[in-house]
mmCIF file of C-alpha atoms in Angstrom:
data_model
loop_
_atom_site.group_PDB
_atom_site.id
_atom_site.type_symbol
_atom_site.label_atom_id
_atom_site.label_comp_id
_atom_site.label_asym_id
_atom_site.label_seq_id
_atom_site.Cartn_x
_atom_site.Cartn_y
_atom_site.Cartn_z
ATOM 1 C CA UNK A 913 -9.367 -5.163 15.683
ATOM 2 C CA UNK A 914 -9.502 -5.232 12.040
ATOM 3 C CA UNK A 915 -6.246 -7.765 10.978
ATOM 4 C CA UNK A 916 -6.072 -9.376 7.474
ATOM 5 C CA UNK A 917 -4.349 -12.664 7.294
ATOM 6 C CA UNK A 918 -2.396 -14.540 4.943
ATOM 7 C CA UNK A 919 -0.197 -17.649 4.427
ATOM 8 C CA UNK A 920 3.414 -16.688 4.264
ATOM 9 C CA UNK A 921 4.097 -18.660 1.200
ATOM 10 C CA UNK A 922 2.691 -20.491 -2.013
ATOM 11 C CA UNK A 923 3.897 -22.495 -5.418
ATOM 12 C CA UNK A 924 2.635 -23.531 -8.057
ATOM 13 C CA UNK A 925 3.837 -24.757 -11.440
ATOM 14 C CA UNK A 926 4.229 -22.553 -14.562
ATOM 15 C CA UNK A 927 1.443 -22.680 -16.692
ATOM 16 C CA UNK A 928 -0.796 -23.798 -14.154
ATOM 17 C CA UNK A 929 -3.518 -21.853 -11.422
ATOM 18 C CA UNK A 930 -3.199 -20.854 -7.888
ATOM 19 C CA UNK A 931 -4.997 -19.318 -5.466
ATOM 20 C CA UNK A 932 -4.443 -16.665 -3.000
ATOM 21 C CA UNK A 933 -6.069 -16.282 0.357
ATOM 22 C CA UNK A 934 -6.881 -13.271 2.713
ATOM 23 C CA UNK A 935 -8.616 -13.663 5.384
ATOM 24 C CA UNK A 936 -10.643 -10.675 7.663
ATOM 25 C CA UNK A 937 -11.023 -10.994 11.352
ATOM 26 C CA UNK A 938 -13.922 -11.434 12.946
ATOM 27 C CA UNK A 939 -16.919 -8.863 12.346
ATOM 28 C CA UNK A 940 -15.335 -7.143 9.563
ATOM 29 C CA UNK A 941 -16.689 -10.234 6.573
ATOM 30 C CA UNK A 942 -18.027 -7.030 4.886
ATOM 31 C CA UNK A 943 -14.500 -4.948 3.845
ATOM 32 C CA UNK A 944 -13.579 -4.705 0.708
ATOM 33 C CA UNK A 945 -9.855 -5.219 0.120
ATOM 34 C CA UNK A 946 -7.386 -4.822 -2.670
ATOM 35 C CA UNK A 947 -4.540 -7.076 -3.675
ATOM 36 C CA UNK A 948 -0.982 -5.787 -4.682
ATOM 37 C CA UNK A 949 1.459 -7.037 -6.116
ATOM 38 C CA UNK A 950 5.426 -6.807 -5.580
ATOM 39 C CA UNK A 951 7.688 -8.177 -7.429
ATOM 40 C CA UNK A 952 11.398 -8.546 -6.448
ATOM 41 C CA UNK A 953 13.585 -5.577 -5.940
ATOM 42 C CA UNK A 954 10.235 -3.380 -7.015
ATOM 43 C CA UNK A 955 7.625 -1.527 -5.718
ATOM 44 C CA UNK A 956 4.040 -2.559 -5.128
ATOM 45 C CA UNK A 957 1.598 -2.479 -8.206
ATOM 46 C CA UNK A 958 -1.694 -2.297 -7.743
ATOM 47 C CA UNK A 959 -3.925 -5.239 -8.636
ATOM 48 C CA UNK A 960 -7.482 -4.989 -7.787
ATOM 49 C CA UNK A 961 -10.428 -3.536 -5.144
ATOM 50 C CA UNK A 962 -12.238 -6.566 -4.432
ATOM 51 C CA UNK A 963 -15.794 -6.010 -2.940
ATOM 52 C CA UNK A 964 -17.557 -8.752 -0.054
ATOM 53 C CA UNK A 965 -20.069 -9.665 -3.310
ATOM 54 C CA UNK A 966 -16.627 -10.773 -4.973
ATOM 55 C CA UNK A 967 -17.143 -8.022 -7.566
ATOM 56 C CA UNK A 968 -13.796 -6.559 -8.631
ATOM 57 C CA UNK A 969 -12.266 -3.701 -10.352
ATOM 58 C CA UNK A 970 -8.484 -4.126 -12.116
ATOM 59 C CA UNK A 971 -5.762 -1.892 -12.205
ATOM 60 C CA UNK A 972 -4.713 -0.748 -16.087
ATOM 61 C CA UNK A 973 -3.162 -3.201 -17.869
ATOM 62 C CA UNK A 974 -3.824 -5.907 -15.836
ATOM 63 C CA UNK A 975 -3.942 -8.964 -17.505
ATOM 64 C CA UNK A 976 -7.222 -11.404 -17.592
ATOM 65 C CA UNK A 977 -5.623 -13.923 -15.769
ATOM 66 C CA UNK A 978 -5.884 -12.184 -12.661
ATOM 67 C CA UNK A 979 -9.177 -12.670 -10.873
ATOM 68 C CA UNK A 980 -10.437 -12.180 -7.739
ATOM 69 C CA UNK A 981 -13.400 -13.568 -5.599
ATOM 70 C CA UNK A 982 -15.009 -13.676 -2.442
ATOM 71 C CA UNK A 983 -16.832 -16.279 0.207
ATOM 72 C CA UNK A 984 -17.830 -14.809 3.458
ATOM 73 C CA UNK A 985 -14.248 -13.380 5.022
ATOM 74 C CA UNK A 986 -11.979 -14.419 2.772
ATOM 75 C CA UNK A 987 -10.884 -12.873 0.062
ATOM 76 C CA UNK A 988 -9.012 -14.466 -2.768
ATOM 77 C CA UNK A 989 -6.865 -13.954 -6.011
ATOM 78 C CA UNK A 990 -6.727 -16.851 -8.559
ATOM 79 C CA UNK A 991 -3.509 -16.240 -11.107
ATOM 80 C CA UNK A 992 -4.599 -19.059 -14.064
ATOM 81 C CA UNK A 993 -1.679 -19.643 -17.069
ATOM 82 C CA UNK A 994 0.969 -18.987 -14.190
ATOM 83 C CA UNK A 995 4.283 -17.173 -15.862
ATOM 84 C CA UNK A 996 7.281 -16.535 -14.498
ATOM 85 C CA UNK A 997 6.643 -13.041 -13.568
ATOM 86 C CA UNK A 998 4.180 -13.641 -11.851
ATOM 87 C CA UNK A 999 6.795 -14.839 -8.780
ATOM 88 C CA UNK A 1000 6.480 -11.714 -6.196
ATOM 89 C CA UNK A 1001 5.146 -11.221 -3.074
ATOM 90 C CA UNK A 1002 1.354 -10.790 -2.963
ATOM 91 C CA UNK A 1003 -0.330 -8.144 -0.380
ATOM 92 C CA UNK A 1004 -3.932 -7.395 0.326
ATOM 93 C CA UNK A 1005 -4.463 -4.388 2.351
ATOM 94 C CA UNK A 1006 -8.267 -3.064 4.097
ATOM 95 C CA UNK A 1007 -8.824 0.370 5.542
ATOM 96 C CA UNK A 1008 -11.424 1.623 8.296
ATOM 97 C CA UNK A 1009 -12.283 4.660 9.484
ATOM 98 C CA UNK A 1010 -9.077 5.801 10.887
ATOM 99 C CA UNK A 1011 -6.695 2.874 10.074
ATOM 100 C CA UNK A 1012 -5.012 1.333 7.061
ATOM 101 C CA UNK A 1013 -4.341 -2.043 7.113
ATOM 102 C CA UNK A 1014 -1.631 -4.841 4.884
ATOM 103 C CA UNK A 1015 -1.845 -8.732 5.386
ATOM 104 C CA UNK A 1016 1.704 -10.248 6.255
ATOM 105 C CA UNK A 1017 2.016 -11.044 2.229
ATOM 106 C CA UNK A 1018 1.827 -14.357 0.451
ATOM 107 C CA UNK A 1019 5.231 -14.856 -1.333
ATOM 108 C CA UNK A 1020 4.409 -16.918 -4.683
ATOM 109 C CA UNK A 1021 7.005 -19.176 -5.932
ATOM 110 C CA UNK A 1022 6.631 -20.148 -9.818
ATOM 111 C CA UNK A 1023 7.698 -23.993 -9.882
ATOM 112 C CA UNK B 922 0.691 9.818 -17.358
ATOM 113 C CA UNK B 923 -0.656 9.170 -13.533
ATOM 114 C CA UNK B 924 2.858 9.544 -11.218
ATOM 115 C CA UNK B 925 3.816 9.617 -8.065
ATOM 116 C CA UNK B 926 7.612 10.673 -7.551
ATOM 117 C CA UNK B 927 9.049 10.600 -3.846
ATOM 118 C CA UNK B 928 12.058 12.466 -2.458
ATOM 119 C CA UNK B 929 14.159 13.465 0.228
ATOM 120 C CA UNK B 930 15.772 10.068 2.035
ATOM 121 C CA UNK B 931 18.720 9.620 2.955
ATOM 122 C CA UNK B 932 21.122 7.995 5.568
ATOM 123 C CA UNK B 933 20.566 10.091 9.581
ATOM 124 C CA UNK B 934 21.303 9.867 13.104
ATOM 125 C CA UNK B 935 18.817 8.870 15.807
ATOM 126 C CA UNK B 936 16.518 11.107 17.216
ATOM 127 C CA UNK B 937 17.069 13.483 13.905
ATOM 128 C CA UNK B 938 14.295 15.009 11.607
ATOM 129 C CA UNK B 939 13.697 14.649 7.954
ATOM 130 C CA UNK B 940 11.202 15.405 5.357
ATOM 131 C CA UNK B 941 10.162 13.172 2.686
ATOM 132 C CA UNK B 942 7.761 14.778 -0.397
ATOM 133 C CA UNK B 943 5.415 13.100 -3.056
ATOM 134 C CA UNK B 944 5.405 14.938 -6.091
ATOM 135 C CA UNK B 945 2.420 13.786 -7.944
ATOM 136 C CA UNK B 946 1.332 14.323 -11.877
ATOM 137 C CA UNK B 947 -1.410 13.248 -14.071
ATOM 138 C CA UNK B 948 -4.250 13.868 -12.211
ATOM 139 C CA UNK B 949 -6.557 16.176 -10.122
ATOM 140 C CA UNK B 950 -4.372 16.001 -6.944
ATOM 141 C CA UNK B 951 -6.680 17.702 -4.939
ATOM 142 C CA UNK B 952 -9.271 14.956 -5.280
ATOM 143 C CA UNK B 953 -7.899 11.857 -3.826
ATOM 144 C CA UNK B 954 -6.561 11.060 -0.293
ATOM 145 C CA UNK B 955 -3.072 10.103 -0.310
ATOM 146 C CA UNK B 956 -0.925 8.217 1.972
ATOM 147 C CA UNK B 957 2.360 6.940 3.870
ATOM 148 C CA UNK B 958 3.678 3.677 3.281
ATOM 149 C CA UNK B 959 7.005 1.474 4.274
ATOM 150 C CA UNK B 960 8.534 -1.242 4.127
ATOM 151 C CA UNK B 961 11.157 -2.161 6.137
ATOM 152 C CA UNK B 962 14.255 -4.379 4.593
ATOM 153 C CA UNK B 963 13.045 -7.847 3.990
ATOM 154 C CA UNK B 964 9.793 -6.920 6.047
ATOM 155 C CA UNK B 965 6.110 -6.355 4.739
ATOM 156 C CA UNK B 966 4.425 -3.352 3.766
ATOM 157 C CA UNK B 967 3.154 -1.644 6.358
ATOM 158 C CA UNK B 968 0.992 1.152 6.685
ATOM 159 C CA UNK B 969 1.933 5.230 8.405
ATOM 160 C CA UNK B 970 -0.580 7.778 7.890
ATOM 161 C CA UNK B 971 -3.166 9.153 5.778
ATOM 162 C CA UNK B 972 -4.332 13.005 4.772
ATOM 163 C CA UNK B 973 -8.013 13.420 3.216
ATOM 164 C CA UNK B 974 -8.179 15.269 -0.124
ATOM 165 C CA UNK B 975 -8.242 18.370 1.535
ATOM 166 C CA UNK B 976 -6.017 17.878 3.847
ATOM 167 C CA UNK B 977 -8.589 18.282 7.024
ATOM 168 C CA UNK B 978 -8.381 14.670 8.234
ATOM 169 C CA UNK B 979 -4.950 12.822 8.938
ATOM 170 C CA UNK B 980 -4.637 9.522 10.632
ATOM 171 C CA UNK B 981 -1.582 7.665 11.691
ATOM 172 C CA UNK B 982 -0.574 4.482 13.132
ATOM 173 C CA UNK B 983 0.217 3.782 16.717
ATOM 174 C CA UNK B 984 4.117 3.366 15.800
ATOM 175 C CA UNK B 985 4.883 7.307 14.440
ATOM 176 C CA UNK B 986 1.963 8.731 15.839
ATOM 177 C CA UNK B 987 3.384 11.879 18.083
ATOM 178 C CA UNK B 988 6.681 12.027 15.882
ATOM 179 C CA UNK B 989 5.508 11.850 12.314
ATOM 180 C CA UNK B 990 3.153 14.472 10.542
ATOM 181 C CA UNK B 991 1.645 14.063 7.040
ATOM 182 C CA UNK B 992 0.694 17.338 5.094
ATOM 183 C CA UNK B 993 -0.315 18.220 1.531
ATOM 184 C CA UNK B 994 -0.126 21.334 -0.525
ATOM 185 C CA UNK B 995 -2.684 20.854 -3.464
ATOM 186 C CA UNK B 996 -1.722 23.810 -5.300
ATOM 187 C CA UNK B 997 2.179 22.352 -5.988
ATOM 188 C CA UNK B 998 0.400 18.943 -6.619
ATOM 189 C CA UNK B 999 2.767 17.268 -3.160
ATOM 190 C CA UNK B 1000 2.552 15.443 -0.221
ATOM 191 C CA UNK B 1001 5.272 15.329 2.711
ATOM 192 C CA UNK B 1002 5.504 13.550 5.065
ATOM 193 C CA UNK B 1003 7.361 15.508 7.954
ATOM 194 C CA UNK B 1004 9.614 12.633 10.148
ATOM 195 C CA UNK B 1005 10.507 13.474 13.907
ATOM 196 C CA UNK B 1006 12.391 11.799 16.735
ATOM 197 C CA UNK B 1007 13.795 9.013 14.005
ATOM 198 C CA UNK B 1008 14.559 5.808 15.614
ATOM 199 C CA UNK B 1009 16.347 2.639 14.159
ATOM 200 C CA UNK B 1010 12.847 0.982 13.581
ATOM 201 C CA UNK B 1011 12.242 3.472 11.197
ATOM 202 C CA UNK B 1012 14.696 2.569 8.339
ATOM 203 C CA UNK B 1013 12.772 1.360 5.467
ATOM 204 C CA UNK B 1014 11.330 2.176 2.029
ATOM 205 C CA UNK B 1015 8.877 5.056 2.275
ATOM 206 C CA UNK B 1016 6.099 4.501 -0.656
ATOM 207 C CA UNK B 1017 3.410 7.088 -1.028
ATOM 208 C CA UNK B 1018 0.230 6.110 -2.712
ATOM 209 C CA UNK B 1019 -3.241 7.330 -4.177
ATOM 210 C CA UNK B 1020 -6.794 6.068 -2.748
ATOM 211 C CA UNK B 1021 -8.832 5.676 -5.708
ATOM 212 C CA UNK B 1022 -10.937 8.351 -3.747
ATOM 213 C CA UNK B 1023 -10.714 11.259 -1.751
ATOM 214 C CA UNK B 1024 -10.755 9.131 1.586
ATOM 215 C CA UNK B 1025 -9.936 5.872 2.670
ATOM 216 C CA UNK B 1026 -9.998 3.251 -0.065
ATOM 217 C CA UNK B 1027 -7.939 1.091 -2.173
ATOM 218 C CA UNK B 1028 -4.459 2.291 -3.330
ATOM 219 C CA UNK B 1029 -4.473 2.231 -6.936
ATOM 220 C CA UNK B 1030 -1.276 4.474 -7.726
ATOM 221 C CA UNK B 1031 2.326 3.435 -5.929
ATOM 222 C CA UNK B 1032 5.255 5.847 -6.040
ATOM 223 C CA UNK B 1033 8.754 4.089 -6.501
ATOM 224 C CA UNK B 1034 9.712 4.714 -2.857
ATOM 225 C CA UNK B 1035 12.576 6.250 -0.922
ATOM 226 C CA UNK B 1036 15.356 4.842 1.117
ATOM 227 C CA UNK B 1037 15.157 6.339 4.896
ATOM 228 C CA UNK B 1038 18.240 4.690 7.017
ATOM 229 C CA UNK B 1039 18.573 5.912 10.588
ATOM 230 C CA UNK B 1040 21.717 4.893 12.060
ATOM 231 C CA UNK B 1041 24.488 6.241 14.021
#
């Protein structure tokens, strides 16, 4: 069963770097996923597609200090120069053949 | 520019019917797969259902599967999302959103969403 997972909840201080995990189940280390972004009282914006190799493509207009990167079955987005806007809840989301899929969602707080 | 514009929620009775659209602008509609999205309030996103580019292959998940049909016309450039059988589990905000092809893959375009509350 293809299942992304994800902490419920991260902080960091502003100015500073975090990083965001997603995690595949088992036999699916291959996906690609995307990460979103919500901030509050708004709808999702998307951030990247971020392959298994840990090469990524951005949305427009998003800003360099959004990266992603891969190791195996995680997936991960590092935010570096933290601002306040970047507090919102962080999704990544994998599709197969027949089935779309969201992680639970990381909520960032921006210390 | 690229836009995604849903319609049609509103406040309705259990067991009732409604139809949500997507009216979409910007780009080659007939191209991409689009999809179903909600959220439910202060719940993740979750994904609904899925129509190919050409509107030949449509997936759902296991919760609306049966009651819920998804169905594009490419030549007014919308998507609907046809909602049977509602149930209080199915109050949320309804997103649509682009792949960044015309089958399964990354959403790269978001609508703003629309308010569906069932409730008697």
């Amino acid at each position: 069963q293809l299942v992304l997972t994800q902490s419920p909840s991260a902080s960091a201080s502003l100015g500073a770097s975090v990083k965001l995990t997603c995690t595949l189940s088992s036999g699916h280390s291959s996906y690609a996923i995307a990460w979103h972004q919500q901030q509050p009282e708004k709808g999702p914006r998307y951030l990247m597609k971020l392959n298994s190799d840990g090469s990524h493509r951005k949305g427009d207009g998003i800003p360099d200090r959004f990266s992603g990167s891969s190791s195996g079955a995680e997936r991960y987005l590092t935010i570096s120069s933290l601002q306040s806007e970047d507090e919102a809840d962080y999704y990544c989301q994998t599709w197969g053949i027949d089935i779309g899929v969201f992680g639970g969602g990381t909520k960032l707080t921006v210390l | 520019q690229v836009q995604l514009v849903e319609s049609g929620g509103g406040v309705v009775q259990p067991g009732t019917s409604l139809r949500l659209s997507c009216a979409a602008s910007g780009f080659t509609f007939s191209s991409y797969a689009l999809h179903w999205v909600r959220q439910a309030p202060g719940k993740g996103l979750e994904w609904v259902a899925v129509i190919s580019y050409d509107g030949n292959k449509k997936y759902y998940a296991d919760s609306v599967k049966g009651r819920f049909t998804i169905s594009r016309d490419n030549s007014k450039n919308t998507l609907y999302l046809h909602m049977n059988s509602l149930r209080a589990e199915d109050t949320a905000v309804y997103y649509c959103a682009r792949s960044s092809s015309g089958t399964f893959d990354a959403f790269n375009i978001w609508g703003q969403g629309t308010m569906v509350t069932v409730s008697s």
